[in-house]
JSON list of C-alpha atoms in Angstrom, two decimals:
[
{"chain": "A", "resi": 1, "resn": "MET", "atom": "CA", "xyz": [9.77, -13.42, -14.27]},
{"chain": "A", "resi": 2, "resn": "THR", "atom": "CA", "xyz": [11.87, -14.06, -11.61]},
{"chain": "A", "resi": 3, "resn": "TYR", "atom": "CA", "xyz": [11.21, -12.12, -8.22]},
{"chain": "A", "resi": 4, "resn": "THR", "atom": "CA", "xyz": [14.76, -10.42, -8.55]},
{"chain": "A", "resi": 5, "resn": "ASP", "atom": "CA", "xyz": [13.26, -9.12, -12.11]},
{"chain": "A", "resi": 6, "resn": "MET", "atom": "CA", "xyz": [10.66, -7.50, -10.38]},
{"chain": "A", "resi": 7, "resn": "GLN", "atom": "CA", "xyz": [13.07, -6.09, -8.16]},
{"chain": "A", "resi": 8, "resn": "ASN", "atom": "CA", "xyz": [14.77, -4.33, -10.35]},
{"chain": "A", "resi": 9, "resn": "LYS", "atom": "CA", "xyz": [12.39, -3.63, -12.89]},
{"chain": "A", "resi": 10, "resn": "LYS", "atom": "CA", "xyz": [11.94, 0.52, -12.90]},
{"chain": "A", "resi": 11, "resn": "ILE", "atom": "CA", "xyz": [8.76, 1.54, -11.73]},
{"chain": "A", "resi": 12, "resn": "HIS", "atom": "CA", "xyz": [8.03, 4.87, -14.18]},
{"chain": "A", "resi": 13, "resn": "GLN", "atom": "CA", "xyz": [7.03, 7.73, -11.83]},
{"chain": "A", "resi": 14, "resn": "GLY", "atom": "CA", "xyz": [5.32, 9.45, -14.47]},
{"chain": "A", "resi": 15, "resn": "ARG", "atom": "CA", "xyz": [3.21, 7.12, -15.70]},
{"chain": "A", "resi": 16, "resn": "ASN", "atom": "CA", "xyz": [2.18, 6.63, -12.35]},
{"chain": "A", "resi": 17, "resn": "ILE", "atom": "CA", "xyz": [1.39, 10.39, -11.75]},
{"chain": "A", "resi": 18, "resn": "LYS", "atom": "CA", "xyz": [-1.16, 9.69, -14.94]},
{"chain": "A", "resi": 19, "resn": "ARG", "atom": "CA", "xyz": [-2.92, 7.13, -13.89]},
{"chain": "A", "resi": 20, "resn": "PHE", "atom": "CA", "xyz": [-3.64, 8.34, -10.13]},
{"chain": "A", "resi": 21, "resn": "ARG", "atom": "CA", "xyz": [-4.73, 11.67, -11.79]},
{"chain": "A", "resi": 22, "resn": "GLU", "atom": "CA", "xyz": [-7.28, 9.80, -14.38]},
{"chain": "A", "resi": 23, "resn": "MET", "atom": "CA", "xyz": [-8.15, 7.15, -11.56]},
{"chain": "A", "resi": 24, "resn": "LEU", "atom": "CA", "xyz": [-9.68, 10.10, -9.73]},
{"chain": "A", "resi": 25, "resn": "GLY", "atom": "CA", "xyz": [-10.77, 12.51, -12.96]},
{"chain": "A", "resi": 26, "resn": "ILE", "atom": "CA", "xyz": [-8.48, 15.19, -12.85]},
{"chain": "A", "resi": 27, "resn": "LYS", "atom": "CA", "xyz": [-7.45, 16.67, -16.27]},
{"chain": "A", "resi": 28, "resn": "GLN", "atom": "CA", "xyz": [-4.04, 17.70, -16.80]},
{"chain": "A", "resi": 29, "resn": "GLU", "atom": "CA", "xyz": [-5.44, 21.23, -17.12]},
{"chain": "A", "resi": 30, "resn": "ALA", "atom": "CA", "xyz": [-6.51, 21.43, -13.04]},
{"chain": "A", "resi": 31, "resn": "LEU", "atom": "CA", "xyz": [-3.05, 19.66, -11.66]},
{"chain": "A", "resi": 32, "resn": "ALA", "atom": "CA", "xyz": [-1.22, 22.36, -13.61]},
{"chain": "A", "resi": 33, "resn": "PHE", "atom": "CA", "xyz": [-3.58, 25.19, -11.99]},
{"chain": "A", "resi": 34, "resn": "GLU", "atom": "CA", "xyz": [-2.95, 22.76, -8.54]},
{"chain": "A", "resi": 35, "resn": "LEU", "atom": "CA", "xyz": [0.77, 23.04, -9.40]},
{"chain": "A", "resi": 36, "resn": "GLY", "atom": "CA", "xyz": [0.75, 26.71, -9.16]},
{"chain": "A", "resi": 37, "resn": "ASP", "atom": "CA", "xyz": [1.83, 29.73, -12.27]},
{"chain": "A", "resi": 38, "resn": "ASP", "atom": "CA", "xyz": [4.60, 28.28, -14.04]},
{"chain": "A", "resi": 39, "resn": "TRP", "atom": "CA", "xyz": [3.02, 25.15, -14.65]},
{"chain": "A", "resi": 40, "resn": "ASN", "atom": "CA", "xyz": [0.92, 24.79, -17.65]},
{"chain": "A", "resi": 41, "resn": "GLN", "atom": "CA", "xyz": [-1.35, 21.30, -19.63]},
{"chain": "A", "resi": 42, "resn": "LYS", "atom": "CA", "xyz": [1.90, 20.84, -21.56]},
{"chain": "A", "resi": 43, "resn": "LYS", "atom": "CA", "xyz": [4.50, 20.26, -18.56]},
{"chain": "A", "resi": 44, "resn": "VAL", "atom": "CA", "xyz": [2.21, 18.27, -16.53]},
{"chain": "A", "resi": 45, "resn": "SER", "atom": "CA", "xyz": [2.20, 16.15, -19.92]},
{"chain": "A", "resi": 46, "resn": "LEU", "atom": "CA", "xyz": [5.58, 16.30, -20.17]},
{"chain": "A", "resi": 47, "resn": "LEU", "atom": "CA", "xyz": [6.46, 15.34, -16.67]},
{"chain": "A", "resi": 48, "resn": "GLU", "atom": "CA", "xyz": [3.83, 12.33, -16.93]},
{"chain": "A", "resi": 49, "resn": "GLN", "atom": "CA", "xyz": [6.35, 11.09, -20.00]},
{"chain": "A", "resi": 50, "resn": "LYS", "atom": "CA", "xyz": [9.69, 11.33, -17.35]},
{"chain": "A", "resi": 51, "resn": "GLU", "atom": "CA", "xyz": [10.66, 8.15, -15.61]},
{"chain": "A", "resi": 52, "resn": "THR", "atom": "CA", "xyz": [11.99, 9.37, -12.66]},
{"chain": "A", "resi": 53, "resn": "VAL", "atom": "CA", "xyz": [10.15, 12.86, -10.83]},
{"chain": "A", "resi": 54, "resn": "GLU", "atom": "CA", "xyz": [11.80, 15.35, -8.49]},
{"chain": "A", "resi": 55, "resn": "SER", "atom": "CA", "xyz": [11.36, 14.29, -4.96]},
{"chain": "A", "resi": 56, "resn": "ASP", "atom": "CA", "xyz": [10.15, 17.97, -4.69]},
{"chain": "A", "resi": 57, "resn": "ILE", "atom": "CA", "xyz": [7.41, 17.75, -7.45]},
{"chain": "A", "resi": 58, "resn": "LEU", "atom": "CA", "xyz": [6.79, 14.59, -6.80]},
{"chain": "A", "resi": 59, "resn": "ALA", "atom": "CA", "xyz": [5.50, 15.09, -3.19]},
{"chain": "A", "resi": 60, "resn": "GLN", "atom": "CA", "xyz": [3.66, 18.13, -4.30]},
{"chain": "A", "resi": 61, "resn": "VAL", "atom": "CA", "xyz": [1.75, 16.38, -6.93]},
{"chain": "A", "resi": 62, "resn": "ALA", "atom": "CA", "xyz": [1.53, 13.52, -4.39]},
{"chain": "A", "resi": 63, "resn": "LYS", "atom": "CA", "xyz": [-0.29, 15.96, -2.21]},
{"chain": "A", "resi": 64, "resn": "ILE", "atom": "CA", "xyz": [-3.04, 17.41, -4.43]},
{"chain": "A", "resi": 65, "resn": "LEU", "atom": "CA", "xyz": [-3.79, 13.95, -5.48]},
{"chain": "A", "resi": 66, "resn": "LYS", "atom": "CA", "xyz": [-4.27, 13.53, -2.10]},
{"chain": "A", "resi": 67, "resn": "VAL", "atom": "CA", "xyz": [-2.67, 10.34, -2.49]},
{"chain": "A", "resi": 68, "resn": "PRO", "atom": "CA", "xyz": [0.58, 8.84, -0.39]},
{"chain": "A", "resi": 69, "resn": "ALA", "atom": "CA", "xyz": [3.86, 9.80, -2.41]},
{"chain": "A", "resi": 70, "resn": "GLU", "atom": "CA", "xyz": [5.15, 5.96, -2.10]},
{"chain": "A", "resi": 71, "resn": "ALA", "atom": "CA", "xyz": [2.60, 4.65, -4.36]},
{"chain": "A", "resi": 72, "resn": "ILE", "atom": "CA", "xyz": [3.71, 7.16, -7.06]},
{"chain": "A", "resi": 73, "resn": "GLU", "atom": "CA", "xyz": [6.95, 6.17, -6.50]},
{"chain": "A", "resi": 74, "resn": "ASN", "atom": "CA", "xyz": [6.50, 2.13, -6.16]},
{"chain": "A", "resi": 75, "resn": "PHE", "atom": "CA", "xyz": [3.20, 1.39, -7.89]},
{"chain": "A", "resi": 76, "resn": "ASP", "atom": "CA", "xyz": [3.68, -1.16, -10.71]},
{"chain": "A", "resi": 77, "resn": "GLU", "atom": "CA", "xyz": [0.76, -1.82, -12.89]},
{"chain": "A", "resi": 78, "resn": "GLU", "atom": "CA", "xyz": [2.04, -5.36, -14.18]},
{"chain": "A", "resi": 79, "resn": "GLN", "atom": "CA", "xyz": [3.17, -6.84, -10.52]},
{"chain": "A", "resi": 80, "resn": "ALA", "atom": "CA", "xyz": [-0.43, -5.41, -9.25]},
{"chain": "A", "resi": 81, "resn": "VAL", "atom": "CA", "xyz": [-2.08, -7.32, -12.13]},
{"chain": "A", "resi": 82, "resn": "ASN", "atom": "CA", "xyz": [-0.64, -10.66, -11.26]},
{"chain": "A", "resi": 83, "resn": "VAL", "atom": "CA", "xyz": [-0.77, -10.64, -7.82]},
{"chain": "A", "resi": 84, "resn": "ILE", "atom": "CA", "xyz": [-4.53, -9.69, -7.95]},
{"chain": "A", "resi": 85, "resn": "SER", "atom": "CA", "xyz": [-4.96, -12.32, -11.45]},
{"chain": "A", "resi": 86, "resn": "ASN", "atom": "CA", "xyz": [-3.31, -14.88, -9.14]},
{"chain": "A", "resi": 87, "resn": "THR", "atom": "CA", "xyz": [-5.23, -14.24, -6.21]},
{"chain": "A", "resi": 88, "resn": "PHE", "atom": "CA", "xyz": [-8.23, -13.79, -7.68]},
{"chain": "A", "resi": 89, "resn": "THR", "atom": "CA", "xyz": [-8.51, -16.55, -10.97]},
{"chain": "A", "resi": 90, "resn": "SER", "atom": "CA", "xyz": [-7.16, -19.40, -9.32]},
{"chain": "A", "resi": 91, "resn": "ASN", "atom": "CA", "xyz": [-9.40, -21.64, -6.91]},
{"chain": "A", "resi": 92, "resn": "ASP", "atom": "CA", "xyz": [-6.33, -23.03, -5.34]},
{"chain": "A", "resi": 93, "resn": "THR", "atom": "CA", "xyz": [-6.47, -21.21, -2.22]},
{"chain": "A", "resi": 94, "resn": "SER", "atom": "CA", "xyz": [-2.76, -21.96, -0.75]},
{"chain": "A", "resi": 95, "resn": "THR", "atom": "CA", "xyz": [-1.78, -18.68, -3.14]},
{"chain": "A", "resi": 96, "resn": "LEU", "atom": "CA", "xyz": [-3.69, -16.61, -0.45]},
{"chain": "A", "resi": 97, "resn": "ASN", "atom": "CA", "xyz": [-2.05, -18.62, 2.19]},
{"chain": "A", "resi": 98, "resn": "ALA", "atom": "CA", "xyz": [1.51, -17.87, 0.48]},
{"chain": "A", "resi": 99, "resn": "VAL", "atom": "CA", "xyz": [1.28, -14.34, 0.31]},
{"chain": "A", "resi": 100, "resn": "ASN", "atom": "CA", "xyz": [-0.04, -14.07, 4.15]},
{"chain": "A", "resi": 101, "resn": "ILE", "atom": "CA", "xyz": [-3.05, -11.97, 2.78]},
{"chain": "A", "resi": 102, "resn": "HIS", "atom": "CA", "xyz": [-5.37, -12.07, 5.87]},
{"chain": "A", "resi": 103, "resn": "PRO", "atom": "CA", "xyz": [-7.59, -8.61, 5.82]},
{"chain": "A", "resi": 104, "resn": "THR", "atom": "CA", "xyz": [-8.74, -7.32, 8.63]},
{"chain": "A", "resi": 105, "resn": "PHE", "atom": "CA", "xyz": [-10.95, -4.96, 6.95]},
{"chain": "A", "resi": 106, "resn": "ASN", "atom": "CA", "xyz": [-13.50, -5.33, 4.44]},
{"chain": "A", "resi": 107, "resn": "PRO", "atom": "CA", "xyz": [-12.09, -4.52, 0.81]},
{"chain": "A", "resi": 108, "resn": "LEU", "atom": "CA", "xyz": [-15.46, -3.72, -0.47]},
{"chain": "A", "resi": 109, "resn": "ASP", "atom": "CA", "xyz": [-15.65, -0.75, 2.50]},
{"chain": "A", "resi": 110, "resn": "LYS", "atom": "CA", "xyz": [-11.95, 0.06, 1.49]},
{"chain": "A", "resi": 111, "resn": "MET", "atom": "CA", "xyz": [-13.55, 0.76, -2.31]},
{"chain": "A", "resi": 112, "resn": "ILE", "atom": "CA", "xyz": [-16.40, 2.78, -1.52]},
{"chain": "A", "resi": 113, "resn": "GLU", "atom": "CA", "xyz": [-14.10, 4.70, 0.51]},
{"chain": "A", "resi": 114, "resn": "LEU", "atom": "CA", "xyz": [-11.95, 5.41, -2.01]},
{"chain": "A", "resi": 115, "resn": "TYR", "atom": "CA", "xyz": [-14.62, 6.20, -4.40]},
{"chain": "A", "resi": 116, "resn": "GLU", "atom": "CA", "xyz": [-16.49, 8.44, -2.43]},
{"chain": "A", "resi": 117, "resn": "ARG", "atom": "CA", "xyz": [-12.89, 10.32, -1.77]},
{"chain": "A", "resi": 118, "resn": "MET", "atom": "CA", "xyz": [-12.82, 10.38, -5.44]},
{"chain": "A", "resi": 119, "resn": "LEU", "atom": "CA", "xyz": [-15.86, 12.04, -5.56]},
{"chain": "A", "resi": 120, "resn": "GLN", "atom": "CA", "xyz": [-15.26, 14.32, -3.38]},
{"chain": "A", "resi": 121, "resn": "GLN", "atom": "CA", "xyz": [-11.77, 15.74, -4.60]},
{"chain": "A", "resi": 122, "resn": "GLN", "atom": "CA", "xyz": [-13.60, 15.94, -7.88]},
{"chain": "A", "resi": 123, "resn": "LYS", "atom": "CA", "xyz": [-16.11, 18.29, -6.71]},
{"chain": "A", "resi": 124, "resn": "GLU", "atom": "CA", "xyz": [-13.60, 20.16, -4.72]},
{"chain": "A", "resi": 125, "resn": "MET", "atom": "CA", "xyz": [-11.80, 20.45, -7.69]},
{"chain": "A", "resi": 126, "resn": "ILE", "atom": "CA", "xyz": [-14.78, 21.56, -9.78]},
{"chain": "A", "resi": 127, "resn": "GLU", "atom": "CA", "xyz": [-15.50, 24.10, -6.99]},
{"chain": "A", "resi": 128, "resn": "LYS", "atom": "CA", "xyz": [-11.98, 25.21, -7.81]},
{"chain": "A", "resi": 129, "resn": "LEU", "atom": "CA", "xyz": [-12.23, 25.76, -11.47]},
{"chain": "A", "resi": 130, "resn": "GLU", "atom": "CA", "xyz": [-15.76, 27.84, -11.14]},
{"chain": "A", "resi": 131, "resn": "LYS", "atom": "CA", "xyz": [-13.41, 30.02, -9.31]},
{"chain": "A", "resi": 132, "resn": "LEU", "atom": "CA", "xyz": [-11.00, 30.38, -11.50]},
{"chain": "A", "resi": 133, "resn": "ILE", "atom": "CA", "xyz": [-13.90, 30.98, -14.16]},
{"chain": "A", "resi": 134, "resn": "GLU", "atom": "CA", "xyz": [-15.12, 33.52, -12.27]},
{"chain": "A", "resi": 135, "resn": "LYS", "atom": "CA", "xyz": [-12.41, 35.29, -11.60]},
{"chain": "A", "resi": 136, "resn": "ASN", "atom": "CA", "xyz": [-10.73, 35.41, -14.99]},
{"chain": "A", "resi": 137, "resn": "GLY", "atom": "CA", "xyz": [-14.58, 35.86, -16.47]}
]
């Protein structure tokens, strides 16, 4: 696949919402609850099947998941896997130089930071669900 083909490849925004939601350990029902009264699990499921998501809904979902809307709009799993495999499975360091990757941070620290943020979000979601159960119970 050439660079032009990758640029022209359509990003599936609904699938990206599902990926980020699952990475954060958030159920469709919980996302529906956060989106408001006119949302339910089935509607979230349908949203995740849409190739293109309305910008206002995308922004709302991004805010709930605490990820940039651009991440949902632009994430391409195939491209990410190619970059990772080309970068980390090759003993040839010229690949690194070709894409000019010189991180000014420790990637492991960023992973730990992301994991801690995911745990905090999961804790907040559990607290919200407990309040909802108490209110409806």
